[in-house]
PDB file of C-alpha atoms in Angstrom:
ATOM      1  CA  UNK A   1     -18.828  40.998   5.999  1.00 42.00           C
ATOM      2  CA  UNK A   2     -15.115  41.600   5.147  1.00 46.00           C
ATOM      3  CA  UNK A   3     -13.630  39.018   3.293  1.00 46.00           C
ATOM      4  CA  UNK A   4     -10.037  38.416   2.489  1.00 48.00           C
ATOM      5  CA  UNK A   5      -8.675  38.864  -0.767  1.00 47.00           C
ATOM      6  CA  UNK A   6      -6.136  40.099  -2.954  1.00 49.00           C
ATOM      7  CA  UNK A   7      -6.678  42.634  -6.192  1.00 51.00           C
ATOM      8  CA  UNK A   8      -8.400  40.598  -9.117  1.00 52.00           C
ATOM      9  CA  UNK A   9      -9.458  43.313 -10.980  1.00 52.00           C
ATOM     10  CA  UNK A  10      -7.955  41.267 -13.541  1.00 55.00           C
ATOM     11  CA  UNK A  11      -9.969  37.739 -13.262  1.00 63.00           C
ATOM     12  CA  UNK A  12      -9.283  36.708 -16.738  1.00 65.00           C
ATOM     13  CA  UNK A  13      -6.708  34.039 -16.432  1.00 77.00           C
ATOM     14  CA  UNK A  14      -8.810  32.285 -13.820  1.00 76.00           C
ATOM     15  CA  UNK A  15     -11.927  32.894 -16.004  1.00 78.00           C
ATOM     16  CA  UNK A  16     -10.085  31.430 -19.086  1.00 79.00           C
ATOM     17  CA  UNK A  17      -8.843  28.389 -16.724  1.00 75.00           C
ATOM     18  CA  UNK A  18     -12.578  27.615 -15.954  1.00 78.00           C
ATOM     19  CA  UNK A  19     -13.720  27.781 -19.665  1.00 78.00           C
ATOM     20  CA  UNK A  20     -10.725  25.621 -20.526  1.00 78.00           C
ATOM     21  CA  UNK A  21     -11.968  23.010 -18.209  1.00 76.00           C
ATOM     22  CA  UNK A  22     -15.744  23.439 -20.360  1.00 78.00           C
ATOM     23  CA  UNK A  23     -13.920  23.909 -23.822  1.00 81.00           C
ATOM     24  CA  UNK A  24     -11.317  20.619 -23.105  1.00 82.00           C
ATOM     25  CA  UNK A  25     -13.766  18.261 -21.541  1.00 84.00           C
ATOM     26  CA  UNK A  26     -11.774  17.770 -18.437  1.00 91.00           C
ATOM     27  CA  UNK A  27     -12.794  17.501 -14.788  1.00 95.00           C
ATOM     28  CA  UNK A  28     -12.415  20.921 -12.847  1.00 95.00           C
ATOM     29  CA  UNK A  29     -10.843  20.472  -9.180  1.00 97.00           C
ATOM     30  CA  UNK A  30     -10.283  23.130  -6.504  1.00 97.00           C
ATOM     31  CA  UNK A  31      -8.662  22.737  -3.272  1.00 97.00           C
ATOM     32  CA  UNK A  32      -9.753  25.953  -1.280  1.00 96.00           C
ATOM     33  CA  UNK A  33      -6.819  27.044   1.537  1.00 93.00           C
ATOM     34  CA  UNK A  34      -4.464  24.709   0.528  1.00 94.00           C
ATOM     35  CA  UNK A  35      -1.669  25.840   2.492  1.00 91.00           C
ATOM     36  CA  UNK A  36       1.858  24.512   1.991  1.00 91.00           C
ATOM     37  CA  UNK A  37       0.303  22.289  -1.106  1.00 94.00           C
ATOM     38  CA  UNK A  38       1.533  19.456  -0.081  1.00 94.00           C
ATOM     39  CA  UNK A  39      -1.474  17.106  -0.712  1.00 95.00           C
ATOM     40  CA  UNK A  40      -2.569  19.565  -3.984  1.00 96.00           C
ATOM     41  CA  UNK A  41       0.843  19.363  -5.677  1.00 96.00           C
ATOM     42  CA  UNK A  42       0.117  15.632  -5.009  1.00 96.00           C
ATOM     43  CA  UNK A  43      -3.011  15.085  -6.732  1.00 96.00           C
ATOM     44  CA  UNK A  44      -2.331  17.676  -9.425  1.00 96.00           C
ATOM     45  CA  UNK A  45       0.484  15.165 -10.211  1.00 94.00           C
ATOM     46  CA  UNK A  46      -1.433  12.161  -9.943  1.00 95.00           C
ATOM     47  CA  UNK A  47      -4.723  13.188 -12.136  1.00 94.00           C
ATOM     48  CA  UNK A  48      -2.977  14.984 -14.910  1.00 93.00           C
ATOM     49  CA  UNK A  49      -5.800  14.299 -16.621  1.00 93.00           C
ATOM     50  CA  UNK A  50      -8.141  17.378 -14.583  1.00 94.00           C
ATOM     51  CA  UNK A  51      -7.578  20.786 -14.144  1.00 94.00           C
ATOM     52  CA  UNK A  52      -7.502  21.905 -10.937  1.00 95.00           C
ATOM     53  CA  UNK A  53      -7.393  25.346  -9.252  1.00 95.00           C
ATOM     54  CA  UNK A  54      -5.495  26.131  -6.164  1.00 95.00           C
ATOM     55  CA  UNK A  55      -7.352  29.404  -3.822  1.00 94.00           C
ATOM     56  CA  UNK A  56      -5.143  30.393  -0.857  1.00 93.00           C
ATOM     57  CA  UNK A  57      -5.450  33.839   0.553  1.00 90.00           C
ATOM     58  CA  UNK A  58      -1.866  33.962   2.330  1.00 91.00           C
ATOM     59  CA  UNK A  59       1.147  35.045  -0.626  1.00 91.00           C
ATOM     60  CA  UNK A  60       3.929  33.039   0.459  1.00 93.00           C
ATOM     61  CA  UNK A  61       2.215  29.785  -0.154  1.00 94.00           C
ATOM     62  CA  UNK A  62       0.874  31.316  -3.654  1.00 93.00           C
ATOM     63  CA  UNK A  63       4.612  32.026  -4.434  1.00 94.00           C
ATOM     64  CA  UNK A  64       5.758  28.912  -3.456  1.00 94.00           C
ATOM     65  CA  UNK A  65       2.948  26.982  -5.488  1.00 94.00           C
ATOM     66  CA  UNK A  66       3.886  29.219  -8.534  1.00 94.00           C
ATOM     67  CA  UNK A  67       7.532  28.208  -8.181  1.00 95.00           C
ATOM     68  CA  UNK A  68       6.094  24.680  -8.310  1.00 94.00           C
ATOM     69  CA  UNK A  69       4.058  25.159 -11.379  1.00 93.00           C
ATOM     70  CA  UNK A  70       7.273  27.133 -13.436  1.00 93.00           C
ATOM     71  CA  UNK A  71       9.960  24.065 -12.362  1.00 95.00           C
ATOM     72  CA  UNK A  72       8.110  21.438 -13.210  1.00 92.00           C
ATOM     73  CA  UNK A  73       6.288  23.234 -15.726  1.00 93.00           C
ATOM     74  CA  UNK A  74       3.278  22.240 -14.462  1.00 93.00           C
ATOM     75  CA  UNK A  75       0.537  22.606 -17.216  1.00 91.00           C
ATOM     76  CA  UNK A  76      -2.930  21.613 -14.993  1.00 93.00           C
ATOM     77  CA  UNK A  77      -2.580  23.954 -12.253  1.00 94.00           C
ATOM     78  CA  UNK A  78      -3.706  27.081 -11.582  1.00 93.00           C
ATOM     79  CA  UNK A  79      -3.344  29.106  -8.344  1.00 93.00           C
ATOM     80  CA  UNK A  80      -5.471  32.113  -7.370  1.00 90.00           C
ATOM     81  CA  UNK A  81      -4.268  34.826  -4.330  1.00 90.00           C
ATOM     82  CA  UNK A  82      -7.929  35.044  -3.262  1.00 88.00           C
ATOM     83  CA  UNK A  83     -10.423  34.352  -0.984  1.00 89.00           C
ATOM     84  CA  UNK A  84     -12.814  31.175  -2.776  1.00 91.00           C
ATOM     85  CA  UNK A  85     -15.679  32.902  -0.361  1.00 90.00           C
ATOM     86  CA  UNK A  86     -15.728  35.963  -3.299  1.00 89.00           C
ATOM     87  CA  UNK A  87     -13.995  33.951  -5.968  1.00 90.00           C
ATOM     88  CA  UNK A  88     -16.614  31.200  -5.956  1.00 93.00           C
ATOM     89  CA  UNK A  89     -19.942  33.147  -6.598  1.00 92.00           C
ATOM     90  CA  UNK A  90     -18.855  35.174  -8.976  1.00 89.00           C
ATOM     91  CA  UNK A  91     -16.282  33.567 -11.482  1.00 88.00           C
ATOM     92  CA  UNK A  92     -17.744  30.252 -11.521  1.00 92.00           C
ATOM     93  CA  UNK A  93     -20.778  28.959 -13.309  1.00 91.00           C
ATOM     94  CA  UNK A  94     -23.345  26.450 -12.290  1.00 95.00           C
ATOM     95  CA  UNK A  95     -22.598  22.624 -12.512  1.00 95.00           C
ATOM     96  CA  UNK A  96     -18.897  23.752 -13.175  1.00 94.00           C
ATOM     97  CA  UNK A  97     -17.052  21.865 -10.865  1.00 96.00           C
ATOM     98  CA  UNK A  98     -16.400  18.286 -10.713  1.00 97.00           C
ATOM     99  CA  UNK A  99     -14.863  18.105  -6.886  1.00 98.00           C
ATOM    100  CA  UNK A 100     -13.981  20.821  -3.842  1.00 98.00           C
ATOM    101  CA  UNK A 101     -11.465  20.017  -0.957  1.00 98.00           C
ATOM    102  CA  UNK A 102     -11.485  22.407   1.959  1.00 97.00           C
ATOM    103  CA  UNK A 103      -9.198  21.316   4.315  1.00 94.00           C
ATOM    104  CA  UNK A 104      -8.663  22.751   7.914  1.00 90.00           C
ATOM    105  CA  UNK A 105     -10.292  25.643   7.809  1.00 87.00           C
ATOM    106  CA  UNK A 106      -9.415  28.222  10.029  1.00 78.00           C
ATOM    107  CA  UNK A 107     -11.813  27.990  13.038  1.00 67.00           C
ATOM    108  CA  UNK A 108     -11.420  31.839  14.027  1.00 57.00           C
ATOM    109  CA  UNK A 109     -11.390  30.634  18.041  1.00 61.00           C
ATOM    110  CA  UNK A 110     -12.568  34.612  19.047  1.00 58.00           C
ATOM    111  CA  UNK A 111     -16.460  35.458  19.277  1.00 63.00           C
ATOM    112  CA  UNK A 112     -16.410  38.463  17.318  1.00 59.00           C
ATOM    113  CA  UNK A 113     -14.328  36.669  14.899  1.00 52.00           C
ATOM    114  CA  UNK A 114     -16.818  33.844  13.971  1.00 60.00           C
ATOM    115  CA  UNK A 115     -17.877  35.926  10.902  1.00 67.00           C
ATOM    116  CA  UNK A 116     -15.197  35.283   9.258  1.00 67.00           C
ATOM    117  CA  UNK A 117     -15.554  31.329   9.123  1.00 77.00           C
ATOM    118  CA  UNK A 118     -15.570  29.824   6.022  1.00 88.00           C
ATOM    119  CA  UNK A 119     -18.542  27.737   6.257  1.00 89.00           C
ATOM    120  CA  UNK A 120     -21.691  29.342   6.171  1.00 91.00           C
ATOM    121  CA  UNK A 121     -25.646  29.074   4.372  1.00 93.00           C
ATOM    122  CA  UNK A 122     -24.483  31.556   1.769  1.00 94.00           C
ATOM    123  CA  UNK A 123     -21.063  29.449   1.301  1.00 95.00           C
ATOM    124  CA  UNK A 124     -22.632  26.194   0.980  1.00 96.00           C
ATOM    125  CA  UNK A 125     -25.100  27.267  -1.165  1.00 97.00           C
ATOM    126  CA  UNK A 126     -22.296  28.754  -4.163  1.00 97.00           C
ATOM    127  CA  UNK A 127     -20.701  24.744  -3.864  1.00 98.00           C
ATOM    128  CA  UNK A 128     -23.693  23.627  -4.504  1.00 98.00           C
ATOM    129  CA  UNK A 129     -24.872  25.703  -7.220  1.00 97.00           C
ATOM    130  CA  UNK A 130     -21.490  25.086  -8.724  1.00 97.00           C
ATOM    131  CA  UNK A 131     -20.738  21.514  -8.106  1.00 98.00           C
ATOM    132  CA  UNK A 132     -22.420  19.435 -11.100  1.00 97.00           C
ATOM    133  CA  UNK A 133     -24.316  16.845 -10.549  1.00 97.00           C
ATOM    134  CA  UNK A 134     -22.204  13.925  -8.816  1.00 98.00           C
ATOM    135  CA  UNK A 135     -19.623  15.846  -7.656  1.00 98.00           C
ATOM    136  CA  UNK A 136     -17.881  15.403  -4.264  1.00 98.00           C
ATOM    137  CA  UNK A 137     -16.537  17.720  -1.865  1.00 98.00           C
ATOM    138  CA  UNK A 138     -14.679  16.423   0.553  1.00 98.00           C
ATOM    139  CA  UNK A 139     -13.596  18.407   4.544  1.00 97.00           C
ATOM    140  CA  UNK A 140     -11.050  17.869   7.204  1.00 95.00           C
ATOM    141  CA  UNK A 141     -10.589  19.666  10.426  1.00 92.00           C
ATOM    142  CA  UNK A 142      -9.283  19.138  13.541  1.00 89.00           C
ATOM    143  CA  UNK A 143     -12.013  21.148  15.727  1.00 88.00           C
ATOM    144  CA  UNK A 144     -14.702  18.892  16.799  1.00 91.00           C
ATOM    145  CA  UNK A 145     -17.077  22.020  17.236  1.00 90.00           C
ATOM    146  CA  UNK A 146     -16.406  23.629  13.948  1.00 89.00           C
ATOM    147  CA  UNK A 147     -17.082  19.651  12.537  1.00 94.00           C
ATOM    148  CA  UNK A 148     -20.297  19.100  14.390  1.00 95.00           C
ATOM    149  CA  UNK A 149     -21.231  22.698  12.697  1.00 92.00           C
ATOM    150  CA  UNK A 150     -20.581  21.592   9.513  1.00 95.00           C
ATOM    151  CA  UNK A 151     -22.410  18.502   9.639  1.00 96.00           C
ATOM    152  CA  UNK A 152     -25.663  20.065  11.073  1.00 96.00           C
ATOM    153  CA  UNK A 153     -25.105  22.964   9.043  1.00 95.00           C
ATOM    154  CA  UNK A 154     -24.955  20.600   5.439  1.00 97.00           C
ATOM    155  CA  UNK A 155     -28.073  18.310   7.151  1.00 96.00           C
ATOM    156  CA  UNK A 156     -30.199  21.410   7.733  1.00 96.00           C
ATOM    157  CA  UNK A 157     -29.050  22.922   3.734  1.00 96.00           C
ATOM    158  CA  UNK A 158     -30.348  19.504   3.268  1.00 95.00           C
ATOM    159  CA  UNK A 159     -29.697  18.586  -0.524  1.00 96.00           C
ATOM    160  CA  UNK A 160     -25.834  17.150  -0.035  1.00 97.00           C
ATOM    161  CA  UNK A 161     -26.063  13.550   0.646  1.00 97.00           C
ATOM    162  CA  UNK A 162     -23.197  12.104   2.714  1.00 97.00           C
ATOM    163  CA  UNK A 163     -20.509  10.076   1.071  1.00 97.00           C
ATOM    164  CA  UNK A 164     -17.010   8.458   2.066  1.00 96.00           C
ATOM    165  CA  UNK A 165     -14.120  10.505   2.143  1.00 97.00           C
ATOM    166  CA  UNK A 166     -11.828   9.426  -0.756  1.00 94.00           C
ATOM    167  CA  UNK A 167      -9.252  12.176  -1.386  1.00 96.00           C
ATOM    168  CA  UNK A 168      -5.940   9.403  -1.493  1.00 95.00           C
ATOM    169  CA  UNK A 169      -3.978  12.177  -1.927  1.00 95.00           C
ATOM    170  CA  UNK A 170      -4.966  13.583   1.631  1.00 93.00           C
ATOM    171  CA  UNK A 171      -5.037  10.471   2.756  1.00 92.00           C
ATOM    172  CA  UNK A 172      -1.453   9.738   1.607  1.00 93.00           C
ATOM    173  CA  UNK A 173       0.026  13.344   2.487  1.00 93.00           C
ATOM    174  CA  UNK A 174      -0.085  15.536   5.859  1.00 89.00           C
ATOM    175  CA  UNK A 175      -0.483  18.844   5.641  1.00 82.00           C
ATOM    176  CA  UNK A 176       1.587  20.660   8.396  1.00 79.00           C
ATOM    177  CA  UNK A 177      -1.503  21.440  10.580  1.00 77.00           C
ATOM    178  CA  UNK A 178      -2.247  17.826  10.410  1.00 87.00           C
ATOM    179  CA  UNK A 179       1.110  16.926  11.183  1.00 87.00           C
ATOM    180  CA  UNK A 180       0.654  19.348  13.875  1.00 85.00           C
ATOM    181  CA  UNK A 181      -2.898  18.497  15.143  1.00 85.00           C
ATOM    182  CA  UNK A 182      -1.753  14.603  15.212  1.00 89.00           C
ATOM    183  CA  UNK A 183       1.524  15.723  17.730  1.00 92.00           C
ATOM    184  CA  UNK A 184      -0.490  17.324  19.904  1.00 89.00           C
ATOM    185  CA  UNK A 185      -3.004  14.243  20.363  1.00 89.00           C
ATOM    186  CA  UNK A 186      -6.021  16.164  19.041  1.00 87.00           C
ATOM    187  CA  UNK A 187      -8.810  13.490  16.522  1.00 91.00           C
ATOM    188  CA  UNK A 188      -8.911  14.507  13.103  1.00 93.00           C
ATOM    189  CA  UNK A 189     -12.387  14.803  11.135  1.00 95.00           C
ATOM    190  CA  UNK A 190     -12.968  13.884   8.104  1.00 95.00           C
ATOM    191  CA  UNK A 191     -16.007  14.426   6.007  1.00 96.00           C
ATOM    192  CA  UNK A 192     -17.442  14.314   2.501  1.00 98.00           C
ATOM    193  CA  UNK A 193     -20.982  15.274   0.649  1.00 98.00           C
ATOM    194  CA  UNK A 194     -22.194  14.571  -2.907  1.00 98.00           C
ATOM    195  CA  UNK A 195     -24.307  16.195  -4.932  1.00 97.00           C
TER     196      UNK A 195
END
């Protein structure tokens, strides 16, 4: 499978970022695709009190989440140019993480392209392993087949229980595909499991 990702030969800082969540006591919180970082730049403001960790495999929105982080010298954020599908089983340790947010994942509409979704046995098995005990990941999409796959696919993984969705700062902020899904008329899905 080819995934999507960006040289990180050099893994340290993101490895140092995780430790520092270990070393400092503090909750560890990372929004995978977050996009424009509307809703992330949101909550990183709002719980100044976790780290969090920003993965995003398109640049520009990277860039413009760094140029967040240096203006308002931003001290609890980190951002990663990398795809969380590699990032995740490798750099992170077990019970590491004290909540995930993966919202509207791209649904890859094309047949051949399906390999490429985010969501898969393998996938939901690293957030798992690294999710401690209690922790909450919480899902939005607007594709009512990719949610119905993600709901059988967590009830057949079957160790997630199924808890409310209670991400205020998503709640509070639209992404642009949101904004985007809501114009065009199409329902919006929102999910969350517990460990």
């Amino acid at each position: 499978m080819e995934l999507h990702f960006r040289d990180i030969s050099n893994h340290n800082d993101f490895s140092s970022w995780v430790k520092k969540s270990k070393d400092e006591n503090k909750e560890l919180h990372i929004e995978i695709g977050y996009g424009s970082g509307i809703v992330l730049r949101d909550r990183v403001l709002k719980k100044r009190d976790a780290l969090h960790v920003g993965f995003e495999v398109q640049l520009r929105f990277v860039y413009r989440l760094k140029k967040f982080i240096s203006k308002f010298q931003v001290e609890n954020l980190y951002v990663e140019g990398a795809d969380a599908k590699y990032m995740i089983p490798r750099f992170l340790e077990p019970e590491s993480v004290d909540r995930f947010y993966i919202y509207y994942p791209d649904p890859w509409w094309k047949k051949k392209h399906k390999k490429y979704m985010l969501f898969d046995y393998n996938f939901i098995s690293d957030l798992y392993r690294t999710m401690k005990k209690g922790a909450v990941l919480n899902i939005k999409t607007d594709v009512e087949e990719y949610y119905q796959r993600i709901v059988e696919m967590f009830d057949k993984f079957g160790y997630f229980e199924k808890t409310e969705f209670d991400d205020q700062s998503a709640l509070k902020n639209k992404s642009s595909f949101e904004q985007a899904a809501i114009l065009s008329g199409n329902p919006l899905f929102a999910l969350a499991f517990k460990k």
